[in-house]
CSV table of C-alpha atoms and ligand atoms in Angstrom, one decimal:
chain,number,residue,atom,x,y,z
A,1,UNK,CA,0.0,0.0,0.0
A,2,UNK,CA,1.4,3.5,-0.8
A,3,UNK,CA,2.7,6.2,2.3
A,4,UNK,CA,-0.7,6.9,3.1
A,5,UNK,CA,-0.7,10.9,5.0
A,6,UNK,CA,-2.6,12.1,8.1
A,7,UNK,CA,-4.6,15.0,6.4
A,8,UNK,CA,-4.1,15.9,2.5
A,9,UNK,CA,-6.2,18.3,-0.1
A,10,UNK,CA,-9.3,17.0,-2.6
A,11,UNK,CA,-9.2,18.6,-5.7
A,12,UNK,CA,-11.0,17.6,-8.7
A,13,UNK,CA,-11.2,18.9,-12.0
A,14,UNK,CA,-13.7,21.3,-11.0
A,15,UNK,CA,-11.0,23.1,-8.9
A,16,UNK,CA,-8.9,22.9,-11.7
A,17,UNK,CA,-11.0,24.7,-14.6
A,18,UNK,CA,-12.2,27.2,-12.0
A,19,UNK,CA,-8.5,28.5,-11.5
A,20,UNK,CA,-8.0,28.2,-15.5
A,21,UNK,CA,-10.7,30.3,-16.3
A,22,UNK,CA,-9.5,33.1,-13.8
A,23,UNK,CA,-6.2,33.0,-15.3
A,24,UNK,CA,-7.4,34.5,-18.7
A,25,UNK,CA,-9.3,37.4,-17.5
A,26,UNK,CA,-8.5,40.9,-16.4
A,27,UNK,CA,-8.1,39.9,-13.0
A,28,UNK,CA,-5.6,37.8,-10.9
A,29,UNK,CA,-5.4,40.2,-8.3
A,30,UNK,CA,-8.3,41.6,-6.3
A,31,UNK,CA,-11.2,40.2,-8.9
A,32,UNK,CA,-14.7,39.7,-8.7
A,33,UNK,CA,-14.0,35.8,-7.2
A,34,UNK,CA,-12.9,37.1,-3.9
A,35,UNK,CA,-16.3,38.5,-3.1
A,36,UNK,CA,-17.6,35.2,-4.6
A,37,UNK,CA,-15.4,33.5,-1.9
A,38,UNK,CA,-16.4,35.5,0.9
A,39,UNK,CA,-20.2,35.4,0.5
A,40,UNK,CA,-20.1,31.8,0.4
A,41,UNK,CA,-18.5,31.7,3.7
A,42,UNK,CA,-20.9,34.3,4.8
A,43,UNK,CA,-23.7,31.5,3.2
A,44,UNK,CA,-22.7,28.6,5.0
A,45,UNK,CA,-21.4,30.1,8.6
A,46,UNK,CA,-24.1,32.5,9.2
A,47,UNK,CA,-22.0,35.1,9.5
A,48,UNK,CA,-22.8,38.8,8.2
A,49,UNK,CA,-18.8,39.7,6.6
A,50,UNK,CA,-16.0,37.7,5.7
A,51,UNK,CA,-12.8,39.2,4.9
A,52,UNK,CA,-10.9,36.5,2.6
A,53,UNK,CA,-6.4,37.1,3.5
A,54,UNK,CA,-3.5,35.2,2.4
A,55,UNK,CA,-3.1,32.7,5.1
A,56,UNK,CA,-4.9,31.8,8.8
A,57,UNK,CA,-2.3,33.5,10.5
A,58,UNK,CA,-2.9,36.5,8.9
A,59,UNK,CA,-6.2,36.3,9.8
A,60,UNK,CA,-5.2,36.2,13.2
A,61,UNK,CA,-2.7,39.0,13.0
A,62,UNK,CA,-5.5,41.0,11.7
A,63,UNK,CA,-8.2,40.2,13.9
A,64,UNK,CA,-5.9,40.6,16.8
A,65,UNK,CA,-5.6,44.1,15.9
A,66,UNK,CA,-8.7,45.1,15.1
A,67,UNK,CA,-9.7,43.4,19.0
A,68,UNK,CA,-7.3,46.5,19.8
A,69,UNK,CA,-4.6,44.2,21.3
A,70,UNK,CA,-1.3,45.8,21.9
A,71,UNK,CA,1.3,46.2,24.8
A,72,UNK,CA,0.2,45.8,28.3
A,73,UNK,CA,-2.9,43.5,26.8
A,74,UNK,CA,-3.5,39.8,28.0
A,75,UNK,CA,-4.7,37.6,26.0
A,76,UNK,CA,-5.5,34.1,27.3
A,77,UNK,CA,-5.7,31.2,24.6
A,78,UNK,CA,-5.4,27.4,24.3
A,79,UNK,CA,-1.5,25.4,24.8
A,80,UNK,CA,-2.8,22.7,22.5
A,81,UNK,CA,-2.7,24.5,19.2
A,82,UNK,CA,-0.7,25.8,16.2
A,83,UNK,CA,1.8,27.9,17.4
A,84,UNK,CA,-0.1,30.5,15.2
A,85,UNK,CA,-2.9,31.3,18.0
A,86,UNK,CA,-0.1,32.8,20.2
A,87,UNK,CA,2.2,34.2,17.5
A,88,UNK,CA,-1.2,36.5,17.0
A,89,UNK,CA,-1.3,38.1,20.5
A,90,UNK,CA,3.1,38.8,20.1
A,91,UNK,CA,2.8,40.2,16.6
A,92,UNK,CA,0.4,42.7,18.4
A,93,UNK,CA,2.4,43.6,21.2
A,94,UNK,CA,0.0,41.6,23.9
A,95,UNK,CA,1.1,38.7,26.1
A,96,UNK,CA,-0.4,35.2,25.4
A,97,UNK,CA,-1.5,33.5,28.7
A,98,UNK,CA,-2.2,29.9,28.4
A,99,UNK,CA,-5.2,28.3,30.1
A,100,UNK,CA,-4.9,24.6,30.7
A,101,UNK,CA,-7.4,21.9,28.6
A,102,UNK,CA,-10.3,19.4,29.5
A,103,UNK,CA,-8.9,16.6,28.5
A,104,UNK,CA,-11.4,14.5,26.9
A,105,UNK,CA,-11.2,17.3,24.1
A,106,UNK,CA,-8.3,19.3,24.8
A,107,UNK,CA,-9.9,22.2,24.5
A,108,UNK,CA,-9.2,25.0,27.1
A,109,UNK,CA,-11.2,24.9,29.9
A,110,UNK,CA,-13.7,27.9,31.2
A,111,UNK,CA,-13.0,27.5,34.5
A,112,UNK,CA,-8.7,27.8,33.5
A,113,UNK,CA,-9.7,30.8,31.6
A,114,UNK,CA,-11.5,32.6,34.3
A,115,UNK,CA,-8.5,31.8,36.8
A,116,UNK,CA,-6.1,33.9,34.3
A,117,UNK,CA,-8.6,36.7,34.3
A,118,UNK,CA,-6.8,40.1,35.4
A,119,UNK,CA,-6.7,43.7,35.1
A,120,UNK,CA,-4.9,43.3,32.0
A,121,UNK,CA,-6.5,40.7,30.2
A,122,UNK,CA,-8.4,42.1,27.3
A,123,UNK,CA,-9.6,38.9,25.2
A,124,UNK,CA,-10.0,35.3,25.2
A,125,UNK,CA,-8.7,33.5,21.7
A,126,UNK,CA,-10.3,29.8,22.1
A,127,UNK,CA,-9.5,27.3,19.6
A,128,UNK,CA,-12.1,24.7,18.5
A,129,UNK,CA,-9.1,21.2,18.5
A,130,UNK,CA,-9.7,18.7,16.2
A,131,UNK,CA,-12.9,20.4,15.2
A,132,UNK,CA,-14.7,19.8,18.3
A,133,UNK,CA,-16.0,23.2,19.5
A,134,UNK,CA,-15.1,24.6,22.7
A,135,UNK,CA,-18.0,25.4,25.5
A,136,UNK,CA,-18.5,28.7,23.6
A,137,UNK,CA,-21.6,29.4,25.9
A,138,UNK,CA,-19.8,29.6,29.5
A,139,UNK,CA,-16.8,31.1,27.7
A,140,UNK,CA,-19.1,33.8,26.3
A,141,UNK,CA,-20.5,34.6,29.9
A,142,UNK,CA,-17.2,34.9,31.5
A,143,UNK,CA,-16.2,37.6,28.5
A,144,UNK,CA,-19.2,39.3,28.9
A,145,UNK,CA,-18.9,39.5,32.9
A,146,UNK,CA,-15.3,41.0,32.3
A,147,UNK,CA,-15.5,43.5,29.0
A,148,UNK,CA,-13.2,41.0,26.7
A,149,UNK,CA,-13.5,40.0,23.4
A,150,UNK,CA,-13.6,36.7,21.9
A,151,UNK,CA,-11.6,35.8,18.8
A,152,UNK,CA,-12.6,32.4,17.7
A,153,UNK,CA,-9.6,30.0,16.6
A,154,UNK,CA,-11.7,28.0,13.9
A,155,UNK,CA,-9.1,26.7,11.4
A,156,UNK,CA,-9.9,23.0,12.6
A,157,UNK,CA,-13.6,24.1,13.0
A,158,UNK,CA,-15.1,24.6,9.3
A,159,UNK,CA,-18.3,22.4,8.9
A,160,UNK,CA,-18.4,22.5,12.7
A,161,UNK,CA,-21.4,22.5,14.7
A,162,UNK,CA,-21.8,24.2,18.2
A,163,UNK,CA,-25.8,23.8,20.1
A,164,UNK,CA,-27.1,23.4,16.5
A,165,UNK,CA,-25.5,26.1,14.9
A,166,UNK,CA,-22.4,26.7,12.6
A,167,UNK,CA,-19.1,27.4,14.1
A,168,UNK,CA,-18.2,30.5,12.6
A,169,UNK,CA,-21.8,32.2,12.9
A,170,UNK,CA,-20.2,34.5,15.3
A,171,UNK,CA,-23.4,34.1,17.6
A,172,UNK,CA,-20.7,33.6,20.8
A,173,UNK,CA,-18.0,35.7,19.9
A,174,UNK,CA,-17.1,38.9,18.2
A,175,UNK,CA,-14.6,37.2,15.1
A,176,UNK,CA,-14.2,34.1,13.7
A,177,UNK,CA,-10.8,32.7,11.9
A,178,UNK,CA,-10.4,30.2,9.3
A,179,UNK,CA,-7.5,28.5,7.2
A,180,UNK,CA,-7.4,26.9,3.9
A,181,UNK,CA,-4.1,25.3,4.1
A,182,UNK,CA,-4.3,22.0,2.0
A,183,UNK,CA,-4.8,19.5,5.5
A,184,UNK,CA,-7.8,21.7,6.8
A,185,UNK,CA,-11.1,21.4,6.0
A,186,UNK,CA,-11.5,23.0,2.0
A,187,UNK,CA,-8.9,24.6,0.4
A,188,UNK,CA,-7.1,27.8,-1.8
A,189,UNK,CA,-3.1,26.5,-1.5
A,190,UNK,CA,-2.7,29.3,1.1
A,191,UNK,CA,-5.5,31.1,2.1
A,192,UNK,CA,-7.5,32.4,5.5
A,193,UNK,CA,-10.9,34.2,6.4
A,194,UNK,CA,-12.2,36.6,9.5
A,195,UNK,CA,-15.7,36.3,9.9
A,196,UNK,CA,-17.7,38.4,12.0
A,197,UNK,CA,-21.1,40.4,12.8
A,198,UNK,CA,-19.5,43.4,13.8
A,199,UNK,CA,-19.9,46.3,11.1
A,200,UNK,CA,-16.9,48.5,12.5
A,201,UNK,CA,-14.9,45.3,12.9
A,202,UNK,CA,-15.1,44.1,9.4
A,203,UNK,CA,-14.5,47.6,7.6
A,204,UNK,CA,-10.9,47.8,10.3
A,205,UNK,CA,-10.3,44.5,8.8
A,206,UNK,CA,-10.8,45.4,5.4
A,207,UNK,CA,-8.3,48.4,5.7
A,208,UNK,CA,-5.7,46.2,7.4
A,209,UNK,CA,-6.2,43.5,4.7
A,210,UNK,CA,-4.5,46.2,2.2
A,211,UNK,CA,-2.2,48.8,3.9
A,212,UNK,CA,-4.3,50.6,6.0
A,213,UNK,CA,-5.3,52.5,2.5
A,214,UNK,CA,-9.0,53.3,1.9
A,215,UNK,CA,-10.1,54.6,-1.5
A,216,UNK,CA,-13.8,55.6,-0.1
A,217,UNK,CA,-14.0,59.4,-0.1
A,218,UNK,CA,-16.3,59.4,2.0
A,219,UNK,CA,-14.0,58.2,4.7
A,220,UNK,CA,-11.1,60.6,3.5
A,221,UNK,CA,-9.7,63.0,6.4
A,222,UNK,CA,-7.7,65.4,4.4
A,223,UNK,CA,-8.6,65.4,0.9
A,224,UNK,CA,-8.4,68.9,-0.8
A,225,UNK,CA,-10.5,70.6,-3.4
A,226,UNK,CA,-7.8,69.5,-6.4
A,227,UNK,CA,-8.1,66.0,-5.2
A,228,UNK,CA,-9.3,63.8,-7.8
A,229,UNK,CA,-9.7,60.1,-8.5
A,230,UNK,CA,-6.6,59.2,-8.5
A,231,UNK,CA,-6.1,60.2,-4.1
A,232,UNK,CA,-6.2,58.0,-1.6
A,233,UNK,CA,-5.4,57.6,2.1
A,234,UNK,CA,-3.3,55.4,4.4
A,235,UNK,CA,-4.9,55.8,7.3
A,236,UNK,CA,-3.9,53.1,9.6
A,237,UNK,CA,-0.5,50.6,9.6
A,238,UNK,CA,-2.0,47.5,7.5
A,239,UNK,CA,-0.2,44.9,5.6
A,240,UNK,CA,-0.8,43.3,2.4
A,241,UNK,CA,-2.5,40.1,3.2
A,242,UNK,CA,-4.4,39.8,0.1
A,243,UNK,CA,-5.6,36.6,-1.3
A,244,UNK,CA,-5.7,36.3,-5.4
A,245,UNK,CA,-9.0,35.8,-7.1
A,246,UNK,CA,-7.4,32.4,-8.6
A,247,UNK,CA,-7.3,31.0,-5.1
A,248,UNK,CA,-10.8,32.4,-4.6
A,249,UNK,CA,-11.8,30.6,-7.4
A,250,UNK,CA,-10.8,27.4,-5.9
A,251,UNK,CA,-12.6,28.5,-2.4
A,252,UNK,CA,-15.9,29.2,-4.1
A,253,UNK,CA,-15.7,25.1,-6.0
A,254,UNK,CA,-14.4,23.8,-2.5
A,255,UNK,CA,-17.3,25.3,-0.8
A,256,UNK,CA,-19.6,23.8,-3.0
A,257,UNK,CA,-18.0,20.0,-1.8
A,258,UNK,CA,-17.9,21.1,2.2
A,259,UNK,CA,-20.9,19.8,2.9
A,260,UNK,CA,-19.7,16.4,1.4
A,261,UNK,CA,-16.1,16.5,2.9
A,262,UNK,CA,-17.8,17.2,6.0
A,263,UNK,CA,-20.2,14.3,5.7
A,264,UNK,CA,-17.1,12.0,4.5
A,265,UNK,CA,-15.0,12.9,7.4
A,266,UNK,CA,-18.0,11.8,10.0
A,267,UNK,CA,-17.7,8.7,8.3
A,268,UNK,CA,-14.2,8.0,9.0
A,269,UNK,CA,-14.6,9.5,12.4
A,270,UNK,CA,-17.3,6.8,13.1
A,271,UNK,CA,-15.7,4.1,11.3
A,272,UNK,CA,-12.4,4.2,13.4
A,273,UNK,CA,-14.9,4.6,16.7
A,274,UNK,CA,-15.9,1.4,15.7
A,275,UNK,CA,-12.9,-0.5,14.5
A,276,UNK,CA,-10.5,1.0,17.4
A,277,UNK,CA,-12.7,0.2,20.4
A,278,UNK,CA,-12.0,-1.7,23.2
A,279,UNK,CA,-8.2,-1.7,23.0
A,280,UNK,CA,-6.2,-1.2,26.2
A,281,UNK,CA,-4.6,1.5,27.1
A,282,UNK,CA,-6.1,3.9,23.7
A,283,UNK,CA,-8.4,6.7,24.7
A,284,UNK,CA,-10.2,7.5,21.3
A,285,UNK,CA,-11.4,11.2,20.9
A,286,UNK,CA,-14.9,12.5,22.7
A,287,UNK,CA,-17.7,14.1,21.0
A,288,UNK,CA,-19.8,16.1,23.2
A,289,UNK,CA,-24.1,16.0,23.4
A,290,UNK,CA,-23.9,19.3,22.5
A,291,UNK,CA,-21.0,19.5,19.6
A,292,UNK,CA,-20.7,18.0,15.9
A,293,UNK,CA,-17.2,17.9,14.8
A,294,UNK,CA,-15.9,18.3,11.6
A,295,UNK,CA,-13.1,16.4,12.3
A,296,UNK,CA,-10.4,17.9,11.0
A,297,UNK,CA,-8.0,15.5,12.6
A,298,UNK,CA,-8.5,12.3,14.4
A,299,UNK,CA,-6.5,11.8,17.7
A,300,UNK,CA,-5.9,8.8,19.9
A,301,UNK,CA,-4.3,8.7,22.7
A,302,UNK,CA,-1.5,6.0,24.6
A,303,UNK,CA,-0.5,5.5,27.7
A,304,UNK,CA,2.6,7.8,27.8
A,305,UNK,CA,5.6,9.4,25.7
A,306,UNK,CA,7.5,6.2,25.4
A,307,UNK,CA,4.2,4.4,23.9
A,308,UNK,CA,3.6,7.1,21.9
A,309,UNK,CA,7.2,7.3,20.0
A,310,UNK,CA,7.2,3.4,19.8
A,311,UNK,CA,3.3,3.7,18.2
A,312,UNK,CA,4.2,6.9,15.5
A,313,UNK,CA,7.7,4.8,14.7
A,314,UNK,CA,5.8,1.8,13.8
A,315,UNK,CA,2.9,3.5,12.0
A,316,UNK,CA,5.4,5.2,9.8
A,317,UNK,CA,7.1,2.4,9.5
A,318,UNK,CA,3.9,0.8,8.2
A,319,UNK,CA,3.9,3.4,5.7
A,320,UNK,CA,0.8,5.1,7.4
A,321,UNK,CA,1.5,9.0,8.4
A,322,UNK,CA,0.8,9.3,12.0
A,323,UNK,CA,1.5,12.6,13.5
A,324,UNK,CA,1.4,14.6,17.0
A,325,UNK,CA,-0.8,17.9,17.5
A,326,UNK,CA,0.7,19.7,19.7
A,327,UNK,CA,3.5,20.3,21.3
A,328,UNK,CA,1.9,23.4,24.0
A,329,UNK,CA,3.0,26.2,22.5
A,330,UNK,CA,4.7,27.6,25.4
A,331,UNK,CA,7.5,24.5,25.3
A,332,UNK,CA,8.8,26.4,22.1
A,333,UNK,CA,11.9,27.7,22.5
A,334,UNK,CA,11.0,30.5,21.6
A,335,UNK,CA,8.5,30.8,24.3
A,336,UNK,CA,10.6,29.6,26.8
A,337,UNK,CA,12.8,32.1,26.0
A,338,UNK,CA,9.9,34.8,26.9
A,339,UNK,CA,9.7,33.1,30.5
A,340,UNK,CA,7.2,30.3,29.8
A,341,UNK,CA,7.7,27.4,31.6
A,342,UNK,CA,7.4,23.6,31.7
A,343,UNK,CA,4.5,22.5,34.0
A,344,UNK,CA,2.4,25.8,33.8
A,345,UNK,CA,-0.5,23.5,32.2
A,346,UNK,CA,0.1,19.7,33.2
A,347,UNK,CA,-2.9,18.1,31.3
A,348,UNK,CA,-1.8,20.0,28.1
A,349,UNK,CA,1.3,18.4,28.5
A,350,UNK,CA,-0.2,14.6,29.7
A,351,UNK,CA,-2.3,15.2,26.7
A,352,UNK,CA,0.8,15.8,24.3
A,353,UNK,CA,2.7,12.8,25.8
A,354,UNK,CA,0.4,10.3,24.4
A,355,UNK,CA,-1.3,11.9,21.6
A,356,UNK,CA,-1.1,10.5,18.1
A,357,UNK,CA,-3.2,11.5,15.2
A,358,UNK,CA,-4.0,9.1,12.4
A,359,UNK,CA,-4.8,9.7,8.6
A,360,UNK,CA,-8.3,11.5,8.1
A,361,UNK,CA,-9.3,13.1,4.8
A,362,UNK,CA,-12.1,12.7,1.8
A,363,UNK,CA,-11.1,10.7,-0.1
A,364,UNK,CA,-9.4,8.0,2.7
A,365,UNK,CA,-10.6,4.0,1.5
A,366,UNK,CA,-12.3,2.1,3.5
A,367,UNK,CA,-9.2,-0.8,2.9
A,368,UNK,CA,-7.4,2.0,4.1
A,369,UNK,CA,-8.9,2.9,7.1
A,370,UNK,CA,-9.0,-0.8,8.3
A,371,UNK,CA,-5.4,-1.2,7.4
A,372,UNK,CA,-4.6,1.7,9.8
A,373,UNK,CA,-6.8,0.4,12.5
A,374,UNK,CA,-4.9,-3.3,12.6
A,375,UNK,CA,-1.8,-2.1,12.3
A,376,UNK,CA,-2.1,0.2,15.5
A,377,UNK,CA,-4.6,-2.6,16.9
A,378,UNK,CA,-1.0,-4.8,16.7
A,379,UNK,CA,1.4,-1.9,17.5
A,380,UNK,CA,-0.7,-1.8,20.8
A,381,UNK,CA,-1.0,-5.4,21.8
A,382,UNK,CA,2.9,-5.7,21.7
A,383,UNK,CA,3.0,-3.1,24.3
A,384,UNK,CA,0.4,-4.0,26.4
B,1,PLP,C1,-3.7,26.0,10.4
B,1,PLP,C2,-3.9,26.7,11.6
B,1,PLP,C3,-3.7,28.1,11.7
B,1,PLP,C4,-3.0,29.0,10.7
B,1,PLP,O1,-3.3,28.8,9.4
B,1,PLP,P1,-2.3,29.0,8.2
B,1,PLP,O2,-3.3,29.2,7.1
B,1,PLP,O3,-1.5,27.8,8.1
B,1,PLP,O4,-1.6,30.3,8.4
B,1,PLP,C5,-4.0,28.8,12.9
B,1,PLP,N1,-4.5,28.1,13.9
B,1,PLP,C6,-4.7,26.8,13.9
B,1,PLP,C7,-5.3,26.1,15.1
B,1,PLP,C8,-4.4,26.0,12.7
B,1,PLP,O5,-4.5,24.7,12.7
């Protein structure tokens, strides 16, 4: 059997003449796709805006700003993550405070998050792991009893459900990010999104997507009576994260298939619930009453570290692409070099110790799936 991956991209040809048939027309730039893109998002979620960016993490450097984080603010967020969701809160000038997990999830835990709470915490950045939403609800309550905001970590979460509703409806927070990196969920190569409901929020977000620049004059500040069409105003520090309307293209033909990928990836979910039960010493992920993942990833966990490296050797070894999500982001070096510390979140780290994620994408065969199943069925029976 070929190396089979843990996550990978489904394109079809679809995709492929939808990119083509940008290519020839007058825009590859800032064309009429990217609106396409974003309204689709906007269809699906439930949100009101979408702002469509080059990658996740911009999305996150962009929605961190316009939270208004800079120095002095704390911002508390999950250790079991992509390194991206504290990155965020440093580009900004903030401090990331990590709040330890539940475990059966590893998402961070409400009660951890109120404990970090002080005079300098201004928002809460929760990330939905795996897919499987966070308690948005009691997380909500404690922002709202303490002024913060809530910026919504949902790269894993596309095709997510929370109490019935869409992750990324923005109902329980005040932005939402996405990513459209090829293992996630649908995707444009590179690509990211900020949803929100929040009128003032999305048009800062639009100015930061492009320079700070806006072209509206009805915004304009100091335009003069010889300034004509050409004039235009930078009116805040922004980047350029801009996506291109050929990746757009791509997003608008992936979003017709989420509902499929999503549906595909339940299946897989289900079908290693089934084949992977009862074994000794493997926890196999929860699924809350009240959550529907979309699974962006499927982890297991072993007994401990030494389990763990033995299991991922022999999987690769199998030719089957285990991986490990995450290391907590404070165990960086780099973080460590900012003063964090081992043992500030001990069930993040229990959780990393024996975590191993095994392949999950559309497009995974069923001989596949049972292959990986034995094989870590008789990894695990050695050990035990
Ligand atoms: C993928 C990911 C990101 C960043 O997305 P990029 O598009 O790769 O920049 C942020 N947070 C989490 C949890 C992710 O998994």
């Amino acid at each position: 059997m070929k190396f089979i991956p843990y996550g990978r991209q489904n394109l079809d040809r679809a995709d492929i003449s939808a990119v083509s048939g940008t290519l020839g027309t007058d825009w590859i730039t800032q064309g009429p796709k990217i609106a396409e893109f974003e309204a689709s998002l906007c269809a699906y979620t439930g949100a009101k805006y979408a702002v469509a960016v080059a990658n996740g993490t911009a999305a996150l450097h962009i929605a961190a700003l316009a939270a208004g984080i800079g120095p002095g603010d704390e911002v508390i967020t999950s250790p079991i993550t992509f390194a991206a969701s504290g990155n965020c809160v440093l580009y900004a000038g903030g401090r990331p405070v990590f709040a330890d997990i539940q475990p059966d999830t590893a998402n961070i835990d409400p009660e951890q998050i109120e404990r970090h709470i002080t005079k300098k915490t201004k928002a809460i950045i929760p990330v939905h792991f795996s897919g499987h939403p966070c308690e948005m609800d009691k997380i909500q309550k404690i922002s709202k009893k303490r002024g913060l905001l809530i910026i919504e970590d949902a790269a894993h979460a596309l095709g997510s459900e929370y109490k019935g509703g869409k992750v990324g409806n923005c109902r329980y927070c005040d932005m939402a990010i996405l990513s459209f990196h090829p293992v996630k969920h649908i995707t444009t190569g590179e690509g990211g999104a900020v949803l929100t409901n929040d009128r003032a929020l999305y048009e800062k977000l639009l100015a930061l997507r492009t320079h700070g620049i806006t072209k509206d004059p009805s915004r304009f500040t100091h335009a003069g009576p010889y300034d004509g069409a050409w004039y235009h105003e930078m009116q805040a520090l922004g980047f350029n994260y801009r996506i291109t309307d050929f990746q757009c293209a791509m997003g608008v033909t992936q979003m017709r298939k989420l509902p499929g990928f999503v549906a595909e990836r339940r299946k897989i979910a289900a079908a290693y619930g089934e084949l992977l039960r009862n074994i000794p010493g493997l926890e196999l992920p929860a699924e809350r009453p009240y959550a529907k993942s979309a699974w962006h990833i499927y982890c297991v966990r072993v007994k401990d570290a030494a389990t763990r490296k033995y299991a991922f050797d022999e999987l690769r070894k199998a030719g089957i692409g285990a991986q490990v999500h995450y290391l907590p982001v404070y165990l960086h070096p780099y973080y460590r070099r900012l003063g964090y510390k081992k043992g500030l979140c001990p069930k993040a780290e229990r959780f990393y110790d024996g975590e191993l994620t095994i392949p999950l994408f559309p497009g995974l065969k069923t001989k596949e799936i049972k292959f990986v199943a034995t094989t870590l069925r008789k990894i695990l029976a050695v050990v035990d």
